[in-house]
């Protein structure tokens, strides 16, 4: 078997690919697998637009090579199961242009998985690496608080359509 014959497990599915093991995961998910919800921003680990989960932890897909994720579970925005968080994103009308939002959601979801009641400081620290050129930081913070256990959260009566709207916005 060629050294370039790699397997990725993404969103619960296995993908075989012939690719350079040094290639960043970002290019594999976007260009080879068509999972374009993960965005390319800086390519240098500075903006967070490319954030995915590797074994449940946030990782920068632009700096993570294919060889580093062999045997690991990857999750992209297309496979993110965080309905409460997505509803909160809609409730607070978070996205503006939307470009950074899949990365923002991935970081927020990872935070709430390990800390269901994050303080303001916890949120600031967890989200510090995700840049939003539109300045939606205040709404992002409000949405994370709404989705956490520290505040009661009122669900929309039409949850499914709200949820799909957010997914469309962040994966477009
Ligand atoms: S594109 Fe990966 S951190 Fe900016
Ligand atoms: S919503 Fe435009 S970059 Fe964040």
PDB file of C-alpha atoms in Angstrom, residues 16-117:
ATOM      1  CA  UNK A  16     -10.058   6.648   1.570  1.00  0.00           C
ATOM      2  CA  UNK A  17      -7.827   9.063  -0.274  1.00  0.00           C
ATOM      3  CA  UNK A  18      -4.578   9.179  -2.174  1.00  0.00           C
ATOM      4  CA  UNK A  19      -2.920  12.250  -0.694  1.00  0.00           C
ATOM      5  CA  UNK A  20       0.341  13.562   0.698  1.00  0.00           C
ATOM      6  CA  UNK A  21       0.369  12.775   4.454  1.00  0.00           C
ATOM      7  CA  UNK A  22       1.823  16.245   5.063  1.00  0.00           C
ATOM      8  CA  UNK A  23      -1.178  17.933   3.435  1.00  0.00           C
ATOM      9  CA  UNK A  24      -3.298  20.003   5.833  1.00  0.00           C
ATOM     10  CA  UNK A  25      -6.655  18.448   6.687  1.00  0.00           C
ATOM     11  CA  UNK A  26      -8.308  21.671   5.516  1.00  0.00           C
ATOM     12  CA  UNK A  27      -7.538  20.913   1.866  1.00  0.00           C
ATOM     13  CA  UNK A  28      -8.677  17.320   2.170  1.00  0.00           C
ATOM     14  CA  UNK A  29     -12.064  18.214   3.617  1.00  0.00           C
ATOM     15  CA  UNK A  30     -12.694  21.173   1.311  1.00  0.00           C
ATOM     16  CA  UNK A  31     -11.113  20.218  -2.013  1.00  0.00           C
ATOM     17  CA  UNK A  32     -11.113  16.416  -1.972  1.00  0.00           C
ATOM     18  CA  UNK A  33     -14.278  15.694  -0.004  1.00  0.00           C
ATOM     19  CA  UNK A  34     -16.345  18.785  -0.774  1.00  0.00           C
ATOM     20  CA  UNK A  35     -17.025  19.617   2.867  1.00  0.00           C
ATOM     21  CA  UNK A  36     -16.775  23.355   2.270  1.00  0.00           C
ATOM     22  CA  UNK A  37     -18.359  24.481   5.531  1.00  0.00           C
ATOM     23  CA  UNK A  38     -14.853  24.544   6.998  1.00  0.00           C
ATOM     24  CA  UNK A  39     -13.348  27.818   5.820  1.00  0.00           C
ATOM     25  CA  UNK A  40      -9.888  28.950   4.773  1.00  0.00           C
ATOM     26  CA  UNK A  41      -8.987  32.247   6.382  1.00  0.00           C
ATOM     27  CA  UNK A  42      -5.338  32.876   7.250  1.00  0.00           C
ATOM     28  CA  UNK A  43      -3.835  29.432   6.689  1.00  0.00           C
ATOM     29  CA  UNK A  44      -1.548  30.107   9.652  1.00  0.00           C
ATOM     30  CA  UNK A  45      -3.541  29.152  12.747  1.00  0.00           C
ATOM     31  CA  UNK A  46      -4.460  32.739  13.544  1.00  0.00           C
ATOM     32  CA  UNK A  47      -8.130  33.208  12.635  1.00  0.00           C
ATOM     33  CA  UNK A  48     -10.006  30.035  13.608  1.00  0.00           C
ATOM     34  CA  UNK A  49     -12.098  29.922  10.418  1.00  0.00           C
ATOM     35  CA  UNK A  50     -10.879  26.370   9.756  1.00  0.00           C
ATOM     36  CA  UNK A  51     -11.703  24.965  13.216  1.00  0.00           C
ATOM     37  CA  UNK A  52     -12.760  21.324  13.276  1.00  0.00           C
ATOM     38  CA  UNK A  53     -12.860  18.767  16.090  1.00  0.00           C
ATOM     39  CA  UNK A  54     -10.228  16.045  16.371  1.00  0.00           C
ATOM     40  CA  UNK A  55     -11.366  13.467  18.915  1.00  0.00           C
ATOM     41  CA  UNK A  56     -13.778  16.110  20.238  1.00  0.00           C
ATOM     42  CA  UNK A  57     -11.191  18.834  20.721  1.00  0.00           C
ATOM     43  CA  UNK A  58     -10.987  21.970  18.588  1.00  0.00           C
ATOM     44  CA  UNK A  59      -8.140  21.920  16.072  1.00  0.00           C
ATOM     45  CA  UNK A  60      -6.977  24.195  13.279  1.00  0.00           C
ATOM     46  CA  UNK A  61      -7.433  22.231  10.075  1.00  0.00           C
ATOM     47  CA  UNK A  62      -4.961  24.524   8.267  1.00  0.00           C
ATOM     48  CA  UNK A  63      -2.138  23.441  10.601  1.00  0.00           C
ATOM     49  CA  UNK A  64      -3.123  19.808  11.138  1.00  0.00           C
ATOM     50  CA  UNK A  65      -1.658  17.305   8.689  1.00  0.00           C
ATOM     51  CA  UNK A  66      -3.395  14.205   7.403  1.00  0.00           C
ATOM     52  CA  UNK A  67      -0.751  12.044   9.080  1.00  0.00           C
ATOM     53  CA  UNK A  68      -1.660  13.565  12.453  1.00  0.00           C
ATOM     54  CA  UNK A  69      -5.298  12.501  12.258  1.00  0.00           C
ATOM     55  CA  UNK A  70      -4.939   8.889  11.130  1.00  0.00           C
ATOM     56  CA  UNK A  71      -7.097   6.749  13.436  1.00  0.00           C
ATOM     57  CA  UNK A  72      -8.790   9.791  14.946  1.00  0.00           C
ATOM     58  CA  UNK A  73     -12.374  10.979  14.753  1.00  0.00           C
ATOM     59  CA  UNK A  74     -12.867  14.242  12.916  1.00  0.00           C
ATOM     60  CA  UNK A  75     -15.974  16.380  13.026  1.00  0.00           C
ATOM     61  CA  UNK A  76     -16.678  19.259  10.680  1.00  0.00           C
ATOM     62  CA  UNK A  77     -19.509  21.756  10.809  1.00  0.00           C
ATOM     63  CA  UNK A  78     -21.515  19.438   8.544  1.00  0.00           C
ATOM     64  CA  UNK A  79     -21.482  16.761  11.253  1.00  0.00           C
ATOM     65  CA  UNK A  80     -21.779  18.965  14.322  1.00  0.00           C
ATOM     66  CA  UNK A  81     -24.598  17.846  16.587  1.00  0.00           C
ATOM     67  CA  UNK A  82     -25.170  20.850  18.792  1.00  0.00           C
ATOM     68  CA  UNK A  83     -28.822  21.660  18.274  1.00  0.00           C
ATOM     69  CA  UNK A  84     -29.176  23.783  21.394  1.00  0.00           C
ATOM     70  CA  UNK A  85     -26.176  25.867  20.389  1.00  0.00           C
ATOM     71  CA  UNK A  86     -27.400  26.260  16.813  1.00  0.00           C
ATOM     72  CA  UNK A  87     -30.814  27.374  18.070  1.00  0.00           C
ATOM     73  CA  UNK A  88     -29.106  29.928  20.314  1.00  0.00           C
ATOM     74  CA  UNK A  89     -27.148  31.177  17.293  1.00  0.00           C
ATOM     75  CA  UNK A  90     -30.460  31.795  15.545  1.00  0.00           C
ATOM     76  CA  UNK A  91     -32.111  33.263  18.643  1.00  0.00           C
ATOM     77  CA  UNK A  92     -29.338  35.848  18.909  1.00  0.00           C
ATOM     78  CA  UNK A  93     -29.107  36.395  15.154  1.00  0.00           C
ATOM     79  CA  UNK A  94     -25.362  35.865  15.392  1.00  0.00           C
ATOM     80  CA  UNK A  95     -24.028  35.604  11.814  1.00  0.00           C
ATOM     81  CA  UNK A  96     -23.337  38.699   9.783  1.00  0.00           C
ATOM     82  CA  UNK A  97     -21.408  37.761   6.611  1.00  0.00           C
ATOM     83  CA  UNK A  98     -21.171  34.243   8.054  1.00  0.00           C
ATOM     84  CA  UNK A  99     -17.617  33.466   6.953  1.00  0.00           C
ATOM     85  CA  UNK A 100     -16.185  32.862  10.420  1.00  0.00           C
ATOM     86  CA  UNK A 101     -19.279  31.267  11.878  1.00  0.00           C
ATOM     87  CA  UNK A 102     -18.627  27.580  11.303  1.00  0.00           C
ATOM     88  CA  UNK A 103     -15.314  27.960  13.119  1.00  0.00           C
ATOM     89  CA  UNK A 104     -17.008  29.935  15.871  1.00  0.00           C
ATOM     90  CA  UNK A 105     -19.632  27.226  16.331  1.00  0.00           C
ATOM     91  CA  UNK A 106     -17.022  24.467  16.424  1.00  0.00           C
ATOM     92  CA  UNK A 107     -15.066  26.268  19.163  1.00  0.00           C
ATOM     93  CA  UNK A 108     -18.237  27.065  21.119  1.00  0.00           C
ATOM     94  CA  UNK A 109     -19.467  23.472  20.896  1.00  0.00           C
ATOM     95  CA  UNK A 110     -16.126  22.146  22.137  1.00  0.00           C
ATOM     96  CA  UNK A 111     -16.276  24.564  25.066  1.00  0.00           C
ATOM     97  CA  UNK A 112     -19.777  23.516  26.122  1.00  0.00           C
ATOM     98  CA  UNK A 113     -18.847  19.838  25.843  1.00  0.00           C
ATOM     99  CA  UNK A 114     -16.198  20.242  28.531  1.00  0.00           C
ATOM    100  CA  UNK A 115     -17.759  23.121  30.484  1.00  0.00           C
ATOM    101  CA  UNK A 116     -21.541  23.330  30.584  1.00  0.00           C
ATOM    102  CA  UNK A 117     -21.532  26.519  32.660  1.00  0.00           C
TER     103      UNK A 117
END
